[in-house]
C-alpha cells in the first residue's frame, strides 16, 4: 500500500486541503474554548520523528506542542547528534526511523533529499521546509486568510521579493486554492521556470512590486536571504532594493488587504518595521500561531485519526 506523504501541496487534493483548513479552525476554537476532548488524546502512543538539518523556532515548537496536545510524543533529531550528521545515508535513516515512529517531519536543504527519504519511509513524511517548498507554512497562511477575510478563492495575492521556497509554495497554493498570483522579484531571483510555466494560467510576473500589489487582497514577502544563502546577503540586499513591503506599497493594495510573512522577518529590509507591527494590515502573529493548528489537522489526517 502506498504511503501518503506531504512533500508539497500537490500531494493532497484541493478538497482535502480545504477540509484540513476547516479542521485547523475547528481545533483552534476547541483549544481556545477549552472544549478539546483532553481525555480522548487521539495520538496517544503515536510518535513523531523530527529531523532538522536547518534551524527553526516556529516549526519545531508547533510540531512538538501540537503532538503533545494530541496526546502523542515527538523526538527532535539534529545532525549534531544523529548518524545522519556523520554521513549515514538518508535512505538508511528513513528505513530505520520509519520502523520505530509513526510519522516523520524533515527540514532539509535540497528537495530531492526529502523525496529520497520519503521513497524509503514506510510512514508518512511531512516537508517542514526544503530549498524548494514550505507547504506547512501555506496551510497556516491560508487558514489565516480564511479566518480574517473568508474564502481565498478568486482573490489576488501579490508575492514581493525572492522567488524562493515560500514563493514556489504560493504558486502551488494558487492552483489548489484557486486564487490569482502576481509575483514581483528582481531579475535573476525568479522562481523555477518549469513551475511557472506549468501554472501560467493563474500567474502574472511583474517587473515592479507596485504592479504586483495594485488592488491585491493579500501581500506576502519573506527574507531576501534564506537559510543556506548567508554569504549572498550583501549582494542580495543590493539586488532587492525597491522590493521592500511598507505602508507606501500597501496603500496600492485593496482597502481590506492583509500582509503576511512566514517569519523570521528582517525589519528595514524585506518589510518595514512599521508595517510588520501595524495590525491594520499585518497578521503575522496569527499566521505564526496557525502553524500549530494547521499541522495538528495535517498530522491527524495523515494518521487517519479523528479529534
Ligand atoms: N516560518 C518558519 O518556518 O519558521 P521557523 O524557521 O522558525 O520554523
Ligand atoms: N525562505 C526562508 C523561510 C524560513 C522559514 C528560508 O528558507 O530560510
PDB file of C-alpha atoms and ligand atoms in Angstrom:
ATOM      1  CA  UNK A   1       0.000   0.000   0.000  1.00  0.00           C
ATOM      2  CA  UNK A   2       1.417   3.415  -0.895  1.00  0.00           C
ATOM      3  CA  UNK A   3       2.037   5.852   1.928  1.00  0.00           C
ATOM      4  CA  UNK A   4       0.506   9.354   1.877  1.00  0.00           C
ATOM      5  CA  UNK A   5       3.298  11.909   2.234  1.00  0.00           C
ATOM      6  CA  UNK A   6       3.069  15.723   2.336  1.00  0.00           C
ATOM      7  CA  UNK A   7       6.107  16.977   0.438  1.00  0.00           C
ATOM      8  CA  UNK A   8       4.307  19.703  -1.498  1.00  0.00           C
ATOM      9  CA  UNK A   9       0.726  20.984  -1.655  1.00  0.00           C
ATOM     10  CA  UNK A  10       0.248  18.857  -4.805  1.00  0.00           C
ATOM     11  CA  UNK A  11       0.330  15.684  -2.693  1.00  0.00           C
ATOM     12  CA  UNK A  12      -3.228  16.325  -1.490  1.00  0.00           C
ATOM     13  CA  UNK A  13      -6.308  17.306  -3.470  1.00  0.00           C
ATOM     14  CA  UNK A  14      -7.690  20.829  -3.259  1.00  0.00           C
ATOM     15  CA  UNK A  15     -10.745  19.462  -1.422  1.00  0.00           C
ATOM     16  CA  UNK A  16      -8.599  17.675   1.136  1.00  0.00           C
ATOM     17  CA  UNK A  17      -6.522  20.813   1.708  1.00  0.00           C
ATOM     18  CA  UNK A  18      -9.681  22.864   2.233  1.00  0.00           C
ATOM     19  CA  UNK A  19     -11.014  20.356   4.706  1.00  0.00           C
ATOM     20  CA  UNK A  20      -7.677  20.491   6.577  1.00  0.00           C
ATOM     21  CA  UNK A  21      -8.093  24.266   6.869  1.00  0.00           C
ATOM     22  CA  UNK A  22     -11.610  23.774   8.261  1.00  0.00           C
ATOM     23  CA  UNK A  23     -10.268  21.161  10.721  1.00  0.00           C
ATOM     24  CA  UNK A  24      -7.484  23.537  11.789  1.00  0.00           C
ATOM     25  CA  UNK A  25     -10.005  26.302  12.505  1.00  0.00           C
ATOM     26  CA  UNK A  26     -12.154  23.851  14.497  1.00  0.00           C
ATOM     27  CA  UNK A  27      -9.168  22.539  16.503  1.00  0.00           C
ATOM     28  CA  UNK A  28      -8.082  26.117  17.264  1.00  0.00           C
ATOM     29  CA  UNK A  29     -11.546  27.029  18.561  1.00  0.00           C
ATOM     30  CA  UNK A  30     -11.703  23.897  20.699  1.00  0.00           C
ATOM     31  CA  UNK A  31      -8.312  24.695  22.204  1.00  0.00           C
ATOM     32  CA  UNK A  32      -9.231  28.338  22.898  1.00  0.00           C
ATOM     33  CA  UNK A  33     -12.647  27.466  24.356  1.00  0.00           C
ATOM     34  CA  UNK A  34     -11.117  24.677  26.374  1.00  0.00           C
ATOM     35  CA  UNK A  35     -13.500  22.221  24.745  1.00  0.00           C
ATOM     36  CA  UNK A  36     -10.806  19.908  23.323  1.00  0.00           C
ATOM     37  CA  UNK A  37     -11.565  16.443  24.488  1.00  0.00           C
ATOM     38  CA  UNK A  38      -8.376  16.096  26.522  1.00  0.00           C
ATOM     39  CA  UNK A  39      -9.367  12.627  27.732  1.00  0.00           C
ATOM     40  CA  UNK A  40      -9.538  11.351  24.152  1.00  0.00           C
ATOM     41  CA  UNK A  41      -5.822  12.001  23.395  1.00  0.00           C
ATOM     42  CA  UNK A  42      -6.201  10.812  19.781  1.00  0.00           C
ATOM     43  CA  UNK A  43      -2.442  10.489  19.230  1.00  0.00           C
ATOM     44  CA  UNK A  44      -1.745   8.522  22.409  1.00  0.00           C
ATOM     45  CA  UNK A  45       1.024   6.017  21.713  1.00  0.00           C
ATOM     46  CA  UNK A  46       1.986   7.750  18.448  1.00  0.00           C
ATOM     47  CA  UNK A  47       5.439   9.202  17.927  1.00  0.00           C
ATOM     48  CA  UNK A  48       6.574  11.926  15.536  1.00  0.00           C
ATOM     49  CA  UNK A  49      10.244  11.924  14.487  1.00  0.00           C
ATOM     50  CA  UNK A  50      11.540  15.430  13.672  1.00  0.00           C
ATOM     51  CA  UNK A  51      14.695  15.743  11.546  1.00  0.00           C
ATOM     52  CA  UNK A  52      16.083  19.277  11.440  1.00  0.00           C
ATOM     53  CA  UNK A  53      19.100  19.908   9.205  1.00  0.00           C
ATOM     54  CA  UNK A  54      18.448  23.659   9.476  1.00  0.00           C
ATOM     55  CA  UNK A  55      17.463  25.965  12.332  1.00  0.00           C
ATOM     56  CA  UNK A  56      13.854  26.532  13.388  1.00  0.00           C
ATOM     57  CA  UNK A  57      11.738  28.213  16.029  1.00  0.00           C
ATOM     58  CA  UNK A  58       8.129  28.030  14.817  1.00  0.00           C
ATOM     59  CA  UNK A  59       8.261  24.694  13.052  1.00  0.00           C
ATOM     60  CA  UNK A  60       9.880  22.823  15.894  1.00  0.00           C
ATOM     61  CA  UNK A  61       7.696  24.273  18.618  1.00  0.00           C
ATOM     62  CA  UNK A  62       4.442  23.963  16.665  1.00  0.00           C
ATOM     63  CA  UNK A  63       5.043  20.293  15.830  1.00  0.00           C
ATOM     64  CA  UNK A  64       6.167  19.400  19.354  1.00  0.00           C
ATOM     65  CA  UNK A  65       3.402  21.340  21.073  1.00  0.00           C
ATOM     66  CA  UNK A  66       0.828  20.017  18.612  1.00  0.00           C
ATOM     67  CA  UNK A  67       1.835  16.420  19.210  1.00  0.00           C
ATOM     68  CA  UNK A  68       1.762  16.961  22.993  1.00  0.00           C
ATOM     69  CA  UNK A  69      -1.727  18.496  22.815  1.00  0.00           C
ATOM     70  CA  UNK A  70      -2.939  15.480  20.842  1.00  0.00           C
ATOM     71  CA  UNK A  71      -1.518  13.076  23.416  1.00  0.00           C
ATOM     72  CA  UNK A  72       1.439  11.857  21.344  1.00  0.00           C
ATOM     73  CA  UNK A  73       5.192  12.292  21.587  1.00  0.00           C
ATOM     74  CA  UNK A  74       7.814  13.960  19.406  1.00  0.00           C
ATOM     75  CA  UNK A  75      11.546  13.296  19.121  1.00  0.00           C
ATOM     76  CA  UNK A  76      13.832  16.133  17.984  1.00  0.00           C
ATOM     77  CA  UNK A  77      16.762  14.921  15.874  1.00  0.00           C
ATOM     78  CA  UNK A  78      19.557  17.254  14.793  1.00  0.00           C
ATOM     79  CA  UNK A  79      22.541  16.336  12.607  1.00  0.00           C
ATOM     80  CA  UNK A  80      24.815  17.191  15.550  1.00  0.00           C
ATOM     81  CA  UNK A  81      23.709  14.155  17.466  1.00  0.00           C
ATOM     82  CA  UNK A  82      22.499  11.640  14.881  1.00  0.00           C
ATOM     83  CA  UNK A  83      24.462   9.441  12.486  1.00  0.00           C
ATOM     84  CA  UNK A  84      22.898  11.451   9.639  1.00  0.00           C
ATOM     85  CA  UNK A  85      25.343  14.200  10.557  1.00  0.00           C
ATOM     86  CA  UNK A  86      28.219  11.718  10.263  1.00  0.00           C
ATOM     87  CA  UNK A  87      27.214  10.660   6.761  1.00  0.00           C
ATOM     88  CA  UNK A  88      24.759   7.792   7.241  1.00  0.00           C
ATOM     89  CA  UNK A  89      22.730   7.694   4.009  1.00  0.00           C
ATOM     90  CA  UNK A  90      19.311   9.322   4.113  1.00  0.00           C
ATOM     91  CA  UNK A  91      17.800   6.116   2.664  1.00  0.00           C
ATOM     92  CA  UNK A  92      19.069   4.066   5.612  1.00  0.00           C
ATOM     93  CA  UNK A  93      17.910   6.662   8.117  1.00  0.00           C
ATOM     94  CA  UNK A  94      14.432   6.628   6.551  1.00  0.00           C
ATOM     95  CA  UNK A  95      14.181   2.840   6.638  1.00  0.00           C
ATOM     96  CA  UNK A  96      15.293   2.621  10.258  1.00  0.00           C
ATOM     97  CA  UNK A  97      13.315   5.542  11.701  1.00  0.00           C
ATOM     98  CA  UNK A  98      10.100   4.551   9.966  1.00  0.00           C
ATOM     99  CA  UNK A  99      10.237   1.165  11.721  1.00  0.00           C
ATOM    100  CA  UNK A 100      10.192   2.987  15.063  1.00  0.00           C
ATOM    101  CA  UNK A 101       7.969   6.056  14.727  1.00  0.00           C
ATOM    102  CA  UNK A 102       4.551   6.706  13.170  1.00  0.00           C
ATOM    103  CA  UNK A 103       5.193   9.956  11.337  1.00  0.00           C
ATOM    104  CA  UNK A 104       8.330  11.879  10.337  1.00  0.00           C
ATOM    105  CA  UNK A 105       8.876  15.529   9.534  1.00  0.00           C
ATOM    106  CA  UNK A 106      12.031  16.655   7.770  1.00  0.00           C
ATOM    107  CA  UNK A 107      13.597  20.102   7.348  1.00  0.00           C
ATOM    108  CA  UNK A 108      16.497  19.924   4.935  1.00  0.00           C
ATOM    109  CA  UNK A 109      18.330  21.552   2.021  1.00  0.00           C
ATOM    110  CA  UNK A 110      17.722  20.026  -1.438  1.00  0.00           C
ATOM    111  CA  UNK A 111      14.128  18.978  -2.110  1.00  0.00           C
ATOM    112  CA  UNK A 112      15.448  15.741  -3.688  1.00  0.00           C
ATOM    113  CA  UNK A 113      16.724  14.772  -0.254  1.00  0.00           C
ATOM    114  CA  UNK A 114      13.230  14.660   1.249  1.00  0.00           C
ATOM    115  CA  UNK A 115      11.931  12.860  -1.868  1.00  0.00           C
ATOM    116  CA  UNK A 116      14.570  10.163  -1.378  1.00  0.00           C
ATOM    117  CA  UNK A 117      13.735   9.995   2.310  1.00  0.00           C
ATOM    118  CA  UNK A 118      10.024   9.593   1.558  1.00  0.00           C
ATOM    119  CA  UNK A 119      10.666   6.868  -1.036  1.00  0.00           C
ATOM    120  CA  UNK A 120      12.335   4.802   1.669  1.00  0.00           C
ATOM    121  CA  UNK A 121       9.955   5.573   4.512  1.00  0.00           C
ATOM    122  CA  UNK A 122       7.136   3.213   5.437  1.00  0.00           C
ATOM    123  CA  UNK A 123       5.345   6.001   7.367  1.00  0.00           C
ATOM    124  CA  UNK A 124       4.082   9.430   6.190  1.00  0.00           C
ATOM    125  CA  UNK A 125       6.741  12.119   5.719  1.00  0.00           C
ATOM    126  CA  UNK A 126       5.981  15.830   6.113  1.00  0.00           C
ATOM    127  CA  UNK A 127       8.054  18.541   4.449  1.00  0.00           C
ATOM    128  CA  UNK A 128       8.977  21.040   7.160  1.00  0.00           C
ATOM    129  CA  UNK A 129      10.910  23.172   4.609  1.00  0.00           C
ATOM    130  CA  UNK A 130      13.295  22.423   1.784  1.00  0.00           C
ATOM    131  CA  UNK A 131      15.058  24.806  -0.579  1.00  0.00           C
ATOM    132  CA  UNK A 132      12.087  24.450  -2.952  1.00  0.00           C
ATOM    133  CA  UNK A 133       8.939  24.274  -0.807  1.00  0.00           C
ATOM    134  CA  UNK A 134       7.450  25.029   2.616  1.00  0.00           C
ATOM    135  CA  UNK A 135       3.920  23.573   2.366  1.00  0.00           C
ATOM    136  CA  UNK A 136       3.121  23.563   6.112  1.00  0.00           C
ATOM    137  CA  UNK A 137       3.533  27.336   6.149  1.00  0.00           C
ATOM    138  CA  UNK A 138       0.964  27.610   3.363  1.00  0.00           C
ATOM    139  CA  UNK A 139      -1.616  25.700   5.396  1.00  0.00           C
ATOM    140  CA  UNK A 140      -1.158  28.285   8.153  1.00  0.00           C
ATOM    141  CA  UNK A 141      -1.241  31.198   5.705  1.00  0.00           C
ATOM    142  CA  UNK A 142      -4.473  30.082   4.053  1.00  0.00           C
ATOM    143  CA  UNK A 143      -6.047  29.389   7.443  1.00  0.00           C
ATOM    144  CA  UNK A 144      -5.112  32.921   8.498  1.00  0.00           C
ATOM    145  CA  UNK A 145      -6.610  34.472   5.372  1.00  0.00           C
ATOM    146  CA  UNK A 146      -9.835  32.469   5.781  1.00  0.00           C
ATOM    147  CA  UNK A 147     -10.151  33.471   9.447  1.00  0.00           C
ATOM    148  CA  UNK A 148      -9.718  37.171   8.693  1.00  0.00           C
ATOM    149  CA  UNK A 149     -11.365  37.556   5.288  1.00  0.00           C
ATOM    150  CA  UNK A 150     -13.166  34.318   4.330  1.00  0.00           C
ATOM    151  CA  UNK A 151     -12.573  32.178   1.231  1.00  0.00           C
ATOM    152  CA  UNK A 152      -9.412  32.988  -0.734  1.00  0.00           C
ATOM    153  CA  UNK A 153     -10.804  31.545  -3.997  1.00  0.00           C
ATOM    154  CA  UNK A 154     -10.980  34.213  -6.698  1.00  0.00           C
ATOM    155  CA  UNK A 155      -8.775  36.663  -4.776  1.00  0.00           C
ATOM    156  CA  UNK A 156      -5.489  38.179  -5.935  1.00  0.00           C
ATOM    157  CA  UNK A 157      -2.308  37.535  -3.962  1.00  0.00           C
ATOM    158  CA  UNK A 158       0.893  39.529  -4.508  1.00  0.00           C
ATOM    159  CA  UNK A 159       4.274  37.961  -3.800  1.00  0.00           C
ATOM    160  CA  UNK A 160       7.029  40.558  -3.474  1.00  0.00           C
ATOM    161  CA  UNK A 161      10.677  39.567  -3.047  1.00  0.00           C
ATOM    162  CA  UNK A 162      12.662  36.396  -3.578  1.00  0.00           C
ATOM    163  CA  UNK A 163      11.324  33.598  -5.812  1.00  0.00           C
ATOM    164  CA  UNK A 164      12.175  31.155  -3.025  1.00  0.00           C
ATOM    165  CA  UNK A 165      10.609  28.136  -1.300  1.00  0.00           C
ATOM    166  CA  UNK A 166       7.734  30.276   0.033  1.00  0.00           C
ATOM    167  CA  UNK A 167       7.082  31.888  -3.344  1.00  0.00           C
ATOM    168  CA  UNK A 168       7.072  28.466  -5.007  1.00  0.00           C
ATOM    169  CA  UNK A 169       4.677  27.172  -2.378  1.00  0.00           C
ATOM    170  CA  UNK A 170       2.363  30.104  -3.181  1.00  0.00           C
ATOM    171  CA  UNK A 171       2.455  29.045  -6.847  1.00  0.00           C
ATOM    172  CA  UNK A 172       1.164  25.604  -5.897  1.00  0.00           C
ATOM    173  CA  UNK A 173      -1.335  27.140  -3.465  1.00  0.00           C
ATOM    174  CA  UNK A 174      -2.762  29.343  -6.231  1.00  0.00           C
ATOM    175  CA  UNK A 175      -3.736  26.197  -8.146  1.00  0.00           C
ATOM    176  CA  UNK A 176      -5.023  24.272  -5.125  1.00  0.00           C
ATOM    177  CA  UNK A 177      -6.981  27.130  -3.523  1.00  0.00           C
ATOM    178  CA  UNK A 178      -7.994  28.810  -6.790  1.00  0.00           C
ATOM    179  CA  UNK A 179      -6.526  32.320  -6.484  1.00  0.00           C
ATOM    180  CA  UNK A 180      -4.535  34.554  -8.828  1.00  0.00           C
ATOM    181  CA  UNK A 181      -0.892  35.210  -8.004  1.00  0.00           C
ATOM    182  CA  UNK A 182       1.226  38.165  -9.087  1.00  0.00           C
ATOM    183  CA  UNK A 183       4.934  37.747  -8.494  1.00  0.00           C
ATOM    184  CA  UNK A 184       7.464  40.596  -8.373  1.00  0.00           C
ATOM    185  CA  UNK A 185      11.098  39.501  -7.984  1.00  0.00           C
ATOM    186  CA  UNK A 186      14.298  41.231  -9.048  1.00  0.00           C
ATOM    187  CA  UNK A 187      15.925  39.976 -12.248  1.00  0.00           C
ATOM    188  CA  UNK A 188      17.723  36.704 -11.573  1.00  0.00           C
ATOM    189  CA  UNK A 189      15.681  35.832  -8.468  1.00  0.00           C
ATOM    190  CA  UNK A 190      12.564  34.427 -10.139  1.00  0.00           C
ATOM    191  CA  UNK A 191      11.064  31.083  -9.146  1.00  0.00           C
ATOM    192  CA  UNK A 192      11.682  27.877 -11.101  1.00  0.00           C
ATOM    193  CA  UNK A 193      10.830  28.352 -14.789  1.00  0.00           C
ATOM    194  CA  UNK A 194       9.114  24.980 -15.260  1.00  0.00           C
ATOM    195  CA  UNK A 195       6.958  25.540 -12.198  1.00  0.00           C
ATOM    196  CA  UNK A 196       5.975  28.954 -13.558  1.00  0.00           C
ATOM    197  CA  UNK A 197       5.075  27.636 -16.991  1.00  0.00           C
ATOM    198  CA  UNK A 198       3.001  24.771 -15.596  1.00  0.00           C
ATOM    199  CA  UNK A 199       0.942  27.342 -13.615  1.00  0.00           C
ATOM    200  CA  UNK A 200       0.936  30.065 -16.247  1.00  0.00           C
ATOM    201  CA  UNK A 201      -2.880  30.244 -16.275  1.00  0.00           C
ATOM    202  CA  UNK A 202      -3.025  31.913 -12.857  1.00  0.00           C
ATOM    203  CA  UNK A 203       0.327  33.639 -12.508  1.00  0.00           C
ATOM    204  CA  UNK A 204       1.472  37.047 -13.670  1.00  0.00           C
ATOM    205  CA  UNK A 205       5.145  38.003 -13.439  1.00  0.00           C
ATOM    206  CA  UNK A 206       5.637  41.708 -12.722  1.00  0.00           C
ATOM    207  CA  UNK A 207       8.794  43.769 -13.033  1.00  0.00           C
ATOM    208  CA  UNK A 208       7.915  46.041 -10.166  1.00  0.00           C
ATOM    209  CA  UNK A 209       6.457  45.486  -6.717  1.00  0.00           C
ATOM    210  CA  UNK A 210       3.875  48.236  -7.354  1.00  0.00           C
ATOM    211  CA  UNK A 211       2.406  46.364 -10.320  1.00  0.00           C
ATOM    212  CA  UNK A 212       2.056  43.163  -8.304  1.00  0.00           C
ATOM    213  CA  UNK A 213       0.412  44.831  -5.314  1.00  0.00           C
ATOM    214  CA  UNK A 214      -2.086  47.002  -7.239  1.00  0.00           C
ATOM    215  CA  UNK A 215      -5.542  46.039  -5.883  1.00  0.00           C
ATOM    216  CA  UNK A 216      -4.241  42.793  -4.299  1.00  0.00           C
ATOM    217  CA  UNK A 217      -6.139  41.205  -1.387  1.00  0.00           C
ATOM    218  CA  UNK A 218      -3.077  39.688   0.244  1.00  0.00           C
ATOM    219  CA  UNK A 219       0.555  40.843   0.062  1.00  0.00           C
ATOM    220  CA  UNK A 220       3.278  38.400   1.100  1.00  0.00           C
ATOM    221  CA  UNK A 221       7.027  38.569   1.404  1.00  0.00           C
ATOM    222  CA  UNK A 222       9.882  36.645   3.015  1.00  0.00           C
ATOM    223  CA  UNK A 223      13.557  37.126   3.812  1.00  0.00           C
ATOM    224  CA  UNK A 224      15.799  38.097   0.898  1.00  0.00           C
ATOM    225  CA  UNK A 225      18.434  35.560   2.015  1.00  0.00           C
ATOM    226  CA  UNK A 226      17.111  32.152   3.013  1.00  0.00           C
ATOM    227  CA  UNK A 227      18.895  29.658   5.227  1.00  0.00           C
ATOM    228  CA  UNK A 228      21.992  28.486   3.371  1.00  0.00           C
ATOM    229  CA  UNK A 229      22.356  31.803   1.487  1.00  0.00           C
ATOM    230  CA  UNK A 230      24.024  33.730   4.296  1.00  0.00           C
ATOM    231  CA  UNK A 231      27.080  34.524   2.164  1.00  0.00           C
ATOM    232  CA  UNK A 232      24.907  36.163  -0.514  1.00  0.00           C
ATOM    233  CA  UNK A 233      23.290  38.527   1.987  1.00  0.00           C
ATOM    234  CA  UNK A 234      25.113  41.674   0.908  1.00  0.00           C
ATOM    235  CA  UNK A 235      24.634  41.140  -2.840  1.00  0.00           C
ATOM    236  CA  UNK A 236      21.013  40.299  -2.298  1.00  0.00           C
ATOM    237  CA  UNK A 237      20.377  43.484  -0.329  1.00  0.00           C
ATOM    238  CA  UNK A 238      21.604  45.442  -3.359  1.00  0.00           C
ATOM    239  CA  UNK A 239      19.571  43.378  -5.829  1.00  0.00           C
ATOM    240  CA  UNK A 240      16.360  43.623  -3.788  1.00  0.00           C
ATOM    241  CA  UNK A 241      16.403  47.411  -3.280  1.00  0.00           C
ATOM    242  CA  UNK A 242      12.927  48.631  -4.262  1.00  0.00           C
ATOM    243  CA  UNK A 243      11.258  45.386  -3.170  1.00  0.00           C
ATOM    244  CA  UNK A 244      10.548  46.303   0.452  1.00  0.00           C
ATOM    245  CA  UNK A 245       6.936  45.905   1.567  1.00  0.00           C
ATOM    246  CA  UNK A 246       5.955  49.024   3.514  1.00  0.00           C
ATOM    247  CA  UNK A 247       2.978  51.343   4.050  1.00  0.00           C
ATOM    248  CA  UNK A 248       3.614  53.149   0.772  1.00  0.00           C
ATOM    249  CA  UNK A 249       3.370  49.883  -1.141  1.00  0.00           C
ATOM    250  CA  UNK A 250       0.388  48.574   0.851  1.00  0.00           C
ATOM    251  CA  UNK A 251      -1.509  51.777   0.017  1.00  0.00           C
ATOM    252  CA  UNK A 252      -1.766  50.452  -3.561  1.00  0.00           C
ATOM    253  CA  UNK A 253      -3.424  47.211  -2.462  1.00  0.00           C
ATOM    254  CA  UNK A 254      -7.123  46.586  -1.881  1.00  0.00           C
ATOM    255  CA  UNK A 255      -8.541  48.523   1.095  1.00  0.00           C
ATOM    256  CA  UNK A 256      -9.037  45.291   3.001  1.00  0.00           C
ATOM    257  CA  UNK A 257      -5.634  43.851   2.074  1.00  0.00           C
ATOM    258  CA  UNK A 258      -3.679  41.770   4.573  1.00  0.00           C
ATOM    259  CA  UNK A 259       0.089  41.450   4.949  1.00  0.00           C
ATOM    260  CA  UNK A 260       1.780  38.117   5.712  1.00  0.00           C
ATOM    261  CA  UNK A 261       5.355  36.959   6.322  1.00  0.00           C
ATOM    262  CA  UNK A 262       6.297  33.443   7.421  1.00  0.00           C
ATOM    263  CA  UNK A 263       8.961  34.885   9.803  1.00  0.00           C
ATOM    264  CA  UNK A 264      11.674  35.324  10.845  1.00  0.00           C
ATOM    265  CA  UNK A 265      11.451  38.886   9.481  1.00  0.00           C
ATOM    266  CA  UNK A 266      14.260  41.359   8.892  1.00  0.00           C
ATOM    267  CA  UNK A 267      12.837  44.783   9.692  1.00  0.00           C
ATOM    268  CA  UNK A 268      14.069  47.512   7.372  1.00  0.00           C
ATOM    269  CA  UNK A 269      14.921  45.008   4.627  1.00  0.00           C
ATOM    270  CA  UNK A 270      12.059  42.998   3.057  1.00  0.00           C
ATOM    271  CA  UNK A 271       9.482  44.671   5.337  1.00  0.00           C
ATOM    272  CA  UNK A 272       9.409  47.956   7.204  1.00  0.00           C
ATOM    273  CA  UNK A 273       9.230  47.715  10.991  1.00  0.00           C
ATOM    274  CA  UNK A 274       6.111  49.923  10.955  1.00  0.00           C
ATOM    275  CA  UNK A 275       4.180  47.681   8.575  1.00  0.00           C
ATOM    276  CA  UNK A 276       5.128  44.471  10.364  1.00  0.00           C
ATOM    277  CA  UNK A 277       3.756  45.947  13.600  1.00  0.00           C
ATOM    278  CA  UNK A 278       0.624  47.531  12.085  1.00  0.00           C
ATOM    279  CA  UNK A 279      -2.399  45.375  12.975  1.00  0.00           C
ATOM    280  CA  UNK A 280      -4.462  47.106  10.302  1.00  0.00           C
ATOM    281  CA  UNK A 281      -2.570  45.031   7.711  1.00  0.00           C
ATOM    282  CA  UNK A 282      -0.196  42.653   9.434  1.00  0.00           C
ATOM    283  CA  UNK A 283      -1.491  39.276  10.599  1.00  0.00           C
ATOM    284  CA  UNK A 284       1.937  37.703  11.053  1.00  0.00           C
ATOM    285  CA  UNK A 285       1.401  36.657  14.691  1.00  0.00           C
ATOM    286  CA  UNK A 286      -1.850  34.844  13.871  1.00  0.00           C
ATOM    287  CA  UNK A 287      -0.065  33.342  10.883  1.00  0.00           C
ATOM    288  CA  UNK A 288       2.720  32.020  13.119  1.00  0.00           C
ATOM    289  CA  UNK A 289       0.248  30.651  15.679  1.00  0.00           C
ATOM    290  CA  UNK A 290      -1.711  28.879  12.978  1.00  0.00           C
ATOM    291  CA  UNK A 291       1.267  26.639  12.246  1.00  0.00           C
ATOM    292  CA  UNK A 292       0.228  24.820  15.426  1.00  0.00           C
ATOM    293  CA  UNK A 293      -3.412  24.314  14.481  1.00  0.00           C
ATOM    294  CA  UNK A 294      -2.860  23.564  10.792  1.00  0.00           C
ATOM    295  CA  UNK A 295      -0.175  20.961  11.491  1.00  0.00           C
ATOM    296  CA  UNK A 296      -2.346  19.265  14.118  1.00  0.00           C
ATOM    297  CA  UNK A 297      -5.020  18.905  11.436  1.00  0.00           C
ATOM    298  CA  UNK A 298      -2.403  17.625   8.971  1.00  0.00           C
ATOM    299  CA  UNK A 299      -0.941  15.043  11.365  1.00  0.00           C
ATOM    300  CA  UNK A 300      -4.405  13.747  12.272  1.00  0.00           C
ATOM    301  CA  UNK A 301      -5.244  13.417   8.585  1.00  0.00           C
ATOM    302  CA  UNK A 302      -2.015  11.599   7.691  1.00  0.00           C
ATOM    303  CA  UNK A 303      -2.530   9.144  10.554  1.00  0.00           C
ATOM    304  CA  UNK A 304      -6.207   8.771   9.688  1.00  0.00           C
ATOM    305  CA  UNK A 305      -7.224   9.822  13.187  1.00  0.00           C
ATOM    306  CA  UNK A 306     -10.151  11.928  14.376  1.00  0.00           C
ATOM    307  CA  UNK A 307     -10.090  14.625  17.058  1.00  0.00           C
TER     308      UNK A 307
HETATM  309  N1  LIG B   1       8.261  30.120   9.369  1.00  0.00           N
HETATM  310  C1  LIG B   1       9.078  29.146   9.825  1.00  0.00           C
HETATM  311  O1  LIG B   1       9.108  28.023   9.285  1.00  0.00           O
HETATM  312  O2  LIG B   1       9.788  29.479  10.928  1.00  0.00           O
HETATM  313  P1  LIG B   1      10.964  28.643  11.626  1.00  0.00           P
HETATM  314  O3  LIG B   1      12.141  28.677  10.693  1.00  0.00           O
HETATM  315  O4  LIG B   1      11.199  29.359  12.911  1.00  0.00           O
HETATM  316  O5  LIG B   1      10.496  27.233  11.834  1.00  0.00           O
HETATM  317  N1  LIG B   2      12.717  31.225   2.890  1.00  0.00           N
HETATM  318  C1  LIG B   2      13.108  31.059   4.262  1.00  0.00           C
HETATM  319  C2  LIG B   2      11.935  30.618   5.079  1.00  0.00           C
HETATM  320  C3  LIG B   2      12.220  30.477   6.553  1.00  0.00           C
HETATM  321  C4  LIG B   2      11.069  29.932   7.322  1.00  0.00           C
HETATM  322  C5  LIG B   2      14.238  30.050   4.348  1.00  0.00           C
HETATM  323  O1  LIG B   2      14.210  29.045   3.627  1.00  0.00           O
HETATM  324  O2  LIG B   2      15.164  30.272   5.122  1.00  0.00           O
END
